[in-house]
Amino acid sequence: MNGYVFWGYAITLGGIAFYTVRVALMTRHMKKRMARDK
Amino acid sequence: MSQTTGSLAKSLTVAVSAAAVALLGITVWLGLFVTDPDSVQGEYVRLIYIHPAVAWTSYVAFGVTAAASALYLWPKSRRRFWDLLAGASAEVGLMFCGLTLITGAIWGKASWGVWWTWDARLTTTALLYVLFLGYLALRRMPGDTHARARRSAIAALVAVIDIPVVHLSVEWWRTLHQGPTLVRTNPTIHGLQLTTMLLSFLTFTLVYVALLIQRYRLERLESSQEVDDLAAAVAERRSTISTSPRKTDSSILGATQ
């Protein structure tokens, strides 16, 4: 596979995966914080 | 929200996310392993199955932000929901806009020999990124919730003007970037290439919807926490004022003499 093509796909898929995990972790953190504060 | 509606929404979210992951897998498989290389661009043409779709998705996301902002500004439809949706969609859109710039730079290096050039399409896309970065910064400024939502909505409506400029930049100015591939009477690609490209648009739009649902939930939680934090801070301040000894006129006079 061509190197430019590989990095194009890797960064796109990796970026989406990273953002998905970040949002999921932040949601979990907020839920925990709200449960603790109540 | 009733329990039935809640479980229906949860099932729908799972279905959208599963469909997005499945379609993403199919698009990558078709784009990397099934479609043929191009006679002119060779292997680099495989980037056409991600770069235009990712750019399209950022347009959709910023378009949703603008529409939700307009609905928030219009008094008859003003609801907190529209403000939260606008913020969530802008962040997801910014992620896709960033990916557009990165994949574009990679394709540019492969085709033109440079990572970046001050071409009209590239520059207006970078401007779009900066405008919505500013919009998100504006949303994080402290202050009254309604006033902040209103000024953010106005900023979104100003920033979104750049989208038609980005789209038409290849026709308005002489640019290195290629012109429209699909939106023309005689598309330049056919067969499986065209099918895969159209599928990529559907795929990334679905990925956007799945991410928007997740990000909206987080936005709602953050908003709710902000209200709770403010109420706690006000209560703490009130208790401090009520327990501290009040200064009498004589003590104030004594302090000044």
Short mmCIF file of C-alpha atoms in Angstrom, two decimals:
data_model
loop_
_atom_site.label_atom_id
_atom_site.label_comp_id
_atom_site.label_asym_id
_atom_site.label_seq_id
_atom_site.Cartn_x
_atom_site.Cartn_y
_atom_site.Cartn_z
CA MET A 1 0.00 0.00 0.00
CA ASN A 2 1.15 3.49 -0.82
CA GLY A 3 2.53 5.40 2.20
CA TYR A 4 0.46 8.57 1.66
CA VAL A 5 -2.72 6.52 1.27
CA PHE A 6 -1.89 4.53 4.41
CA TRP A 7 -1.38 7.66 6.51
CA GLY A 8 -4.49 9.30 5.07
CA TYR A 9 -6.67 6.37 6.16
CA ALA A 10 -4.80 5.81 9.44
CA ILE A 11 -5.12 9.43 10.57
CA THR A 12 -8.80 9.63 9.58
CA LEU A 13 -9.81 6.39 11.31
CA GLY A 14 -7.47 7.02 14.25
CA GLY A 15 -8.78 10.55 14.66
CA ILE A 16 -12.41 9.40 14.73
CA ALA A 17 -11.55 6.59 17.18
CA PHE A 18 -9.61 8.95 19.44
CA TYR A 19 -12.46 11.48 19.50
CA THR A 20 -15.04 8.76 20.21
CA VAL A 21 -13.03 7.45 23.17
CA ARG A 22 -12.41 10.99 24.47
CA VAL A 23 -16.14 11.81 24.43
CA ALA A 24 -16.99 8.46 26.08
CA LEU A 25 -14.42 9.00 28.86
CA MET A 26 -15.54 12.58 29.48
CA THR A 27 -19.18 11.43 29.65
CA ARG A 28 -18.25 8.76 32.18
CA HIS A 29 -16.27 11.28 34.22
CA MET A 30 -19.20 13.73 34.26
CA LYS A 31 -21.66 11.03 35.29
CA LYS A 32 -19.37 9.97 38.16
CA ARG A 33 -18.89 13.57 39.27
CA MET A 34 -22.62 14.27 39.24
CA ALA A 35 -23.34 11.08 41.19
CA ARG A 36 -20.68 12.03 43.78
CA ASP A 37 -22.00 15.59 44.19
CA LYS A 38 -25.60 14.44 44.83
CA MET B 1 -38.55 11.46 29.16
CA SER B 2 -40.54 8.26 29.69
CA GLN B 3 -38.85 4.90 30.12
CA THR B 4 -40.14 3.65 26.74
CA THR B 5 -38.86 6.73 24.90
CA GLY B 6 -35.54 6.44 26.72
CA SER B 7 -35.02 2.80 25.75
CA LEU B 8 -36.11 3.57 22.16
CA ALA B 9 -33.55 6.39 21.98
CA LYS B 10 -30.87 4.07 23.39
CA SER B 11 -31.69 1.35 20.82
CA LEU B 12 -31.63 3.92 18.01
CA THR B 13 -28.23 5.21 19.18
CA VAL B 14 -26.81 1.67 19.25
CA ALA B 15 -28.28 0.96 15.78
CA VAL B 16 -26.83 4.17 14.28
CA SER B 17 -23.40 3.54 15.85
CA ALA B 18 -23.33 -0.10 14.67
CA ALA B 19 -24.39 0.91 11.14
CA ALA B 20 -21.70 3.63 11.09
CA VAL B 21 -18.95 1.18 12.12
CA ALA B 22 -20.13 -1.44 9.60
CA LEU B 23 -20.31 1.07 6.73
CA LEU B 24 -16.92 2.48 7.70
CA GLY B 25 -15.44 -1.01 7.43
CA ILE B 26 -17.05 -1.59 4.01
CA THR B 27 -15.91 1.82 2.70
CA VAL B 28 -12.31 1.24 3.81
CA TRP B 29 -12.32 -2.27 2.32
CA LEU B 30 -13.70 -1.02 -1.03
CA GLY B 31 -11.45 2.03 -1.06
CA LEU B 32 -8.20 0.24 -0.23
CA PHE B 33 -8.57 -3.24 -1.71
CA VAL B 34 -11.40 -3.49 -4.27
CA THR B 35 -11.39 -0.34 -6.41
CA ASP B 36 -8.78 0.03 -9.15
CA PRO B 37 -5.97 2.60 -9.15
CA ASP B 38 -6.52 5.63 -11.39
CA SER B 39 -4.76 5.98 -14.76
CA VAL B 40 -3.56 9.50 -13.86
CA GLN B 41 -3.28 9.56 -10.05
CA GLY B 42 -2.41 5.90 -9.54
CA GLU B 43 -2.78 4.71 -5.93
CA TYR B 44 -3.33 8.26 -4.62
CA VAL B 45 -6.88 8.18 -5.98
CA ARG B 46 -7.82 6.03 -2.96
CA LEU B 47 -7.78 9.21 -0.88
CA ILE B 48 -10.89 10.30 -2.81
CA TYR B 49 -12.92 7.85 -0.70
CA ILE B 50 -12.15 9.72 2.52
CA HIS B 51 -11.09 13.32 1.88
CA PRO B 52 -14.21 14.72 0.06
CA ALA B 53 -16.58 12.80 2.38
CA VAL B 54 -14.84 14.10 5.50
CA ALA B 55 -15.02 17.66 4.09
CA TRP B 56 -18.72 17.18 3.28
CA THR B 57 -19.36 15.98 6.83
CA SER B 58 -17.77 19.10 8.28
CA TYR B 59 -20.09 21.21 6.07
CA VAL B 60 -23.09 19.24 7.39
CA ALA B 61 -21.95 19.61 11.01
CA PHE B 62 -21.39 23.37 10.72
CA GLY B 63 -24.68 23.67 8.81
CA VAL B 64 -26.49 21.96 11.71
CA THR B 65 -24.74 24.35 14.12
CA ALA B 66 -25.95 27.33 12.08
CA ALA B 67 -29.52 25.99 11.80
CA ALA B 68 -29.70 25.23 15.53
CA SER B 69 -28.26 28.68 16.30
CA ALA B 70 -30.89 30.36 14.11
CA LEU B 71 -33.62 28.39 15.90
CA TYR B 72 -32.21 29.50 19.24
CA LEU B 73 -32.14 33.14 18.19
CA TRP B 74 -35.74 33.05 16.92
CA PRO B 75 -37.84 33.80 20.04
CA LYS B 76 -40.68 31.40 19.12
CA SER B 77 -38.40 28.36 18.90
CA ARG B 78 -35.89 29.36 21.60
CA ARG B 79 -34.98 26.32 23.68
CA ARG B 80 -31.80 25.32 25.51
CA PHE B 81 -31.80 22.18 23.33
CA TRP B 82 -30.85 24.18 20.20
CA ASP B 83 -27.91 25.84 21.94
CA LEU B 84 -26.56 22.52 23.23
CA LEU B 85 -27.05 20.88 19.82
CA ALA B 86 -25.20 23.75 18.12
CA GLY B 87 -22.24 23.40 20.49
CA ALA B 88 -22.08 19.61 20.15
CA SER B 89 -22.30 19.72 16.35
CA ALA B 90 -19.63 22.43 16.10
CA GLU B 91 -17.11 20.34 18.04
CA VAL B 92 -17.74 17.24 15.91
CA GLY B 93 -17.56 19.43 12.80
CA LEU B 94 -14.25 20.88 13.93
CA MET B 95 -12.85 17.38 14.26
CA PHE B 96 -13.93 16.58 10.69
CA CYS B 97 -12.62 19.93 9.43
CA GLY B 98 -9.24 19.13 11.02
CA LEU B 99 -9.23 15.73 9.30
CA THR B 100 -10.09 17.49 6.00
CA LEU B 101 -7.04 19.71 6.34
CA ILE B 102 -4.74 16.80 7.28
CA THR B 103 -5.93 14.41 4.54
CA GLY B 104 -5.85 17.31 2.08
CA ALA B 105 -2.25 18.08 3.05
CA ILE B 106 -1.31 14.41 2.54
CA TRP B 107 -2.99 14.32 -0.87
CA GLY B 108 -1.40 17.67 -1.74
CA LYS B 109 2.08 16.35 -0.92
CA ALA B 110 1.43 13.27 -3.05
CA SER B 111 -0.05 15.17 -6.04
CA TRP B 112 1.53 18.65 -5.96
CA GLY B 113 4.73 17.92 -4.02
CA VAL B 114 3.89 20.31 -1.14
CA TRP B 115 2.05 19.83 2.17
CA TRP B 116 0.53 23.30 2.05
CA THR B 117 0.06 26.14 -0.39
CA TRP B 118 -1.93 29.36 -0.02
CA ASP B 119 -4.50 28.14 -2.52
CA ALA B 120 -8.05 29.59 -2.30
CA ARG B 121 -9.70 26.28 -1.31
CA LEU B 122 -7.07 25.44 1.30
CA THR B 123 -6.99 28.93 2.78
CA THR B 124 -10.78 29.27 3.06
CA THR B 125 -10.95 25.80 4.67
CA ALA B 126 -8.28 26.79 7.20
CA LEU B 127 -10.27 29.97 7.86
CA LEU B 128 -13.40 27.85 8.46
CA TYR B 129 -11.44 25.81 11.02
CA VAL B 130 -10.22 28.93 12.83
CA LEU B 131 -13.71 30.52 12.79
CA PHE B 132 -15.33 27.51 14.48
CA LEU B 133 -12.39 27.18 16.88
CA GLY B 134 -13.19 30.75 17.89
CA TYR B 135 -16.87 29.83 18.17
CA LEU B 136 -16.02 27.04 20.64
CA ALA B 137 -13.77 29.40 22.61
CA LEU B 138 -16.68 31.87 22.79
CA ARG B 139 -18.93 29.14 24.19
CA ARG B 140 -16.46 28.54 27.03
CA MET B 141 -16.43 32.15 28.17
CA PRO B 142 -17.99 32.57 31.62
CA GLY B 143 -21.20 34.56 32.00
CA ASP B 144 -24.95 34.42 31.86
CA THR B 145 -26.14 31.27 30.05
CA HIS B 146 -28.63 33.00 27.76
CA ALA B 147 -26.29 35.87 26.85
CA ARG B 148 -23.51 33.43 26.05
CA ALA B 149 -25.82 31.24 23.97
CA ARG B 150 -27.05 34.29 22.05
CA ARG B 151 -23.62 35.66 21.20
CA SER B 152 -22.40 32.15 20.26
CA ALA B 153 -25.39 31.74 17.95
CA ILE B 154 -24.62 35.05 16.23
CA ALA B 155 -20.96 33.99 15.85
CA ALA B 156 -22.04 30.65 14.30
CA LEU B 157 -24.25 32.43 11.76
CA VAL B 158 -21.33 34.67 10.79
CA ALA B 159 -18.84 31.77 10.59
CA VAL B 160 -21.10 29.60 8.44
CA ILE B 161 -20.95 32.18 5.62
CA ASP B 162 -17.51 30.73 4.86
CA ILE B 163 -18.97 27.35 3.77
CA PRO B 164 -20.35 28.52 0.37
CA VAL B 165 -17.10 30.48 -0.09
CA VAL B 166 -15.07 27.28 0.51
CA HIS B 167 -17.30 25.29 -1.86
CA LEU B 168 -17.27 27.86 -4.67
CA SER B 169 -13.63 28.91 -4.22
CA VAL B 170 -12.50 26.50 -6.96
CA GLU B 171 -14.83 28.24 -9.42
CA TRP B 172 -14.30 31.84 -8.29
CA TRP B 173 -10.49 31.76 -8.30
CA ARG B 174 -7.74 29.99 -10.26
CA THR B 175 -6.69 27.25 -7.84
CA LEU B 176 -4.45 24.20 -7.67
CA HIS B 177 -7.29 22.25 -6.07
CA GLN B 178 -9.39 20.28 -8.53
CA GLY B 179 -12.93 21.40 -9.35
CA PRO B 180 -16.16 19.55 -8.42
CA THR B 181 -16.06 15.78 -9.08
CA LEU B 182 -19.70 14.86 -8.50
CA VAL B 183 -21.71 18.09 -8.63
CA ARG B 184 -21.62 18.51 -12.41
CA THR B 185 -23.62 17.28 -15.38
CA ASN B 186 -20.90 14.79 -16.42
CA PRO B 187 -19.14 13.31 -13.33
CA THR B 188 -15.45 12.47 -13.84
CA ILE B 189 -15.68 9.07 -12.11
CA HIS B 190 -17.87 6.06 -12.88
CA GLY B 191 -18.70 2.51 -11.87
CA LEU B 192 -17.32 1.14 -8.61
CA GLN B 193 -15.28 4.30 -7.99
CA LEU B 194 -18.46 6.39 -8.09
CA THR B 195 -20.38 3.88 -5.92
CA THR B 196 -17.60 3.79 -3.31
CA MET B 197 -17.35 7.55 -3.26
CA LEU B 198 -21.12 7.96 -2.78
CA LEU B 199 -21.01 5.28 -0.07
CA SER B 200 -18.24 7.20 1.69
CA PHE B 201 -20.49 10.26 1.90
CA LEU B 202 -23.26 8.19 3.51
CA THR B 203 -20.76 6.49 5.84
CA PHE B 204 -19.16 9.64 7.21
CA THR B 205 -22.56 11.33 7.57
CA LEU B 206 -23.70 8.37 9.68
CA VAL B 207 -20.46 8.52 11.72
CA TYR B 208 -21.25 12.20 12.31
CA VAL B 209 -24.78 11.40 13.51
CA ALA B 210 -23.46 8.73 15.92
CA LEU B 211 -20.81 11.11 17.29
CA LEU B 212 -23.31 13.98 17.53
CA ILE B 213 -25.64 11.91 19.73
CA GLN B 214 -22.76 11.06 22.09
CA ARG B 215 -21.42 14.62 22.15
CA TYR B 216 -24.89 16.08 22.75
CA ARG B 217 -25.29 13.87 25.83
CA LEU B 218 -21.97 15.14 27.17
CA GLU B 219 -22.93 18.74 26.40
CA ARG B 220 -26.19 18.29 28.36
CA LEU B 221 -24.33 16.77 31.33
CA GLU B 222 -21.77 19.60 31.31
CA SER B 223 -24.55 22.19 31.17
CA SER B 224 -26.40 20.54 34.05
CA GLN B 225 -23.18 20.36 36.11
CA GLU B 226 -22.50 24.04 35.42
CA VAL B 227 -25.94 24.97 36.81
CA ASP B 228 -25.32 22.79 39.92
CA ASP B 229 -21.86 24.33 40.45
CA LEU B 230 -23.30 27.84 40.19
CA ALA B 231 -26.09 27.04 42.69
CA ALA B 232 -23.53 25.56 45.12
CA ALA B 233 -21.27 28.62 44.77
CA VAL B 234 -24.19 31.01 45.40
CA ALA B 235 -25.29 29.01 48.48
CA GLU B 236 -21.73 29.01 49.84
CA ARG B 237 -21.41 32.76 49.30
CA ARG B 238 -24.73 33.40 51.06
CA SER B 239 -23.73 31.28 54.05
CA THR B 240 -20.38 33.14 54.29
CA ILE B 241 -22.14 36.52 54.29
CA SER B 242 -24.72 35.48 56.91
CA THR B 243 -22.08 34.07 59.35
CA SER B 244 -19.50 36.89 59.07
CA PRO B 245 -19.83 39.76 61.68
CA ARG B 246 -21.25 42.98 60.22
CA LYS B 247 -19.10 46.08 60.52
CA THR B 248 -20.57 48.85 62.61
CA ASP B 249 -20.29 52.54 61.77
CA SER B 250 -17.88 53.09 64.69
CA SER B 251 -15.51 50.30 63.57
CA ILE B 252 -15.47 51.72 60.02
CA LEU B 253 -14.73 55.19 61.42
CA GLY B 254 -11.97 53.73 63.60
CA ALA B 255 -10.39 52.07 60.59
CA THR B 256 -10.32 55.29 58.60
CA GLN B 257 -8.86 57.46 61.38
#
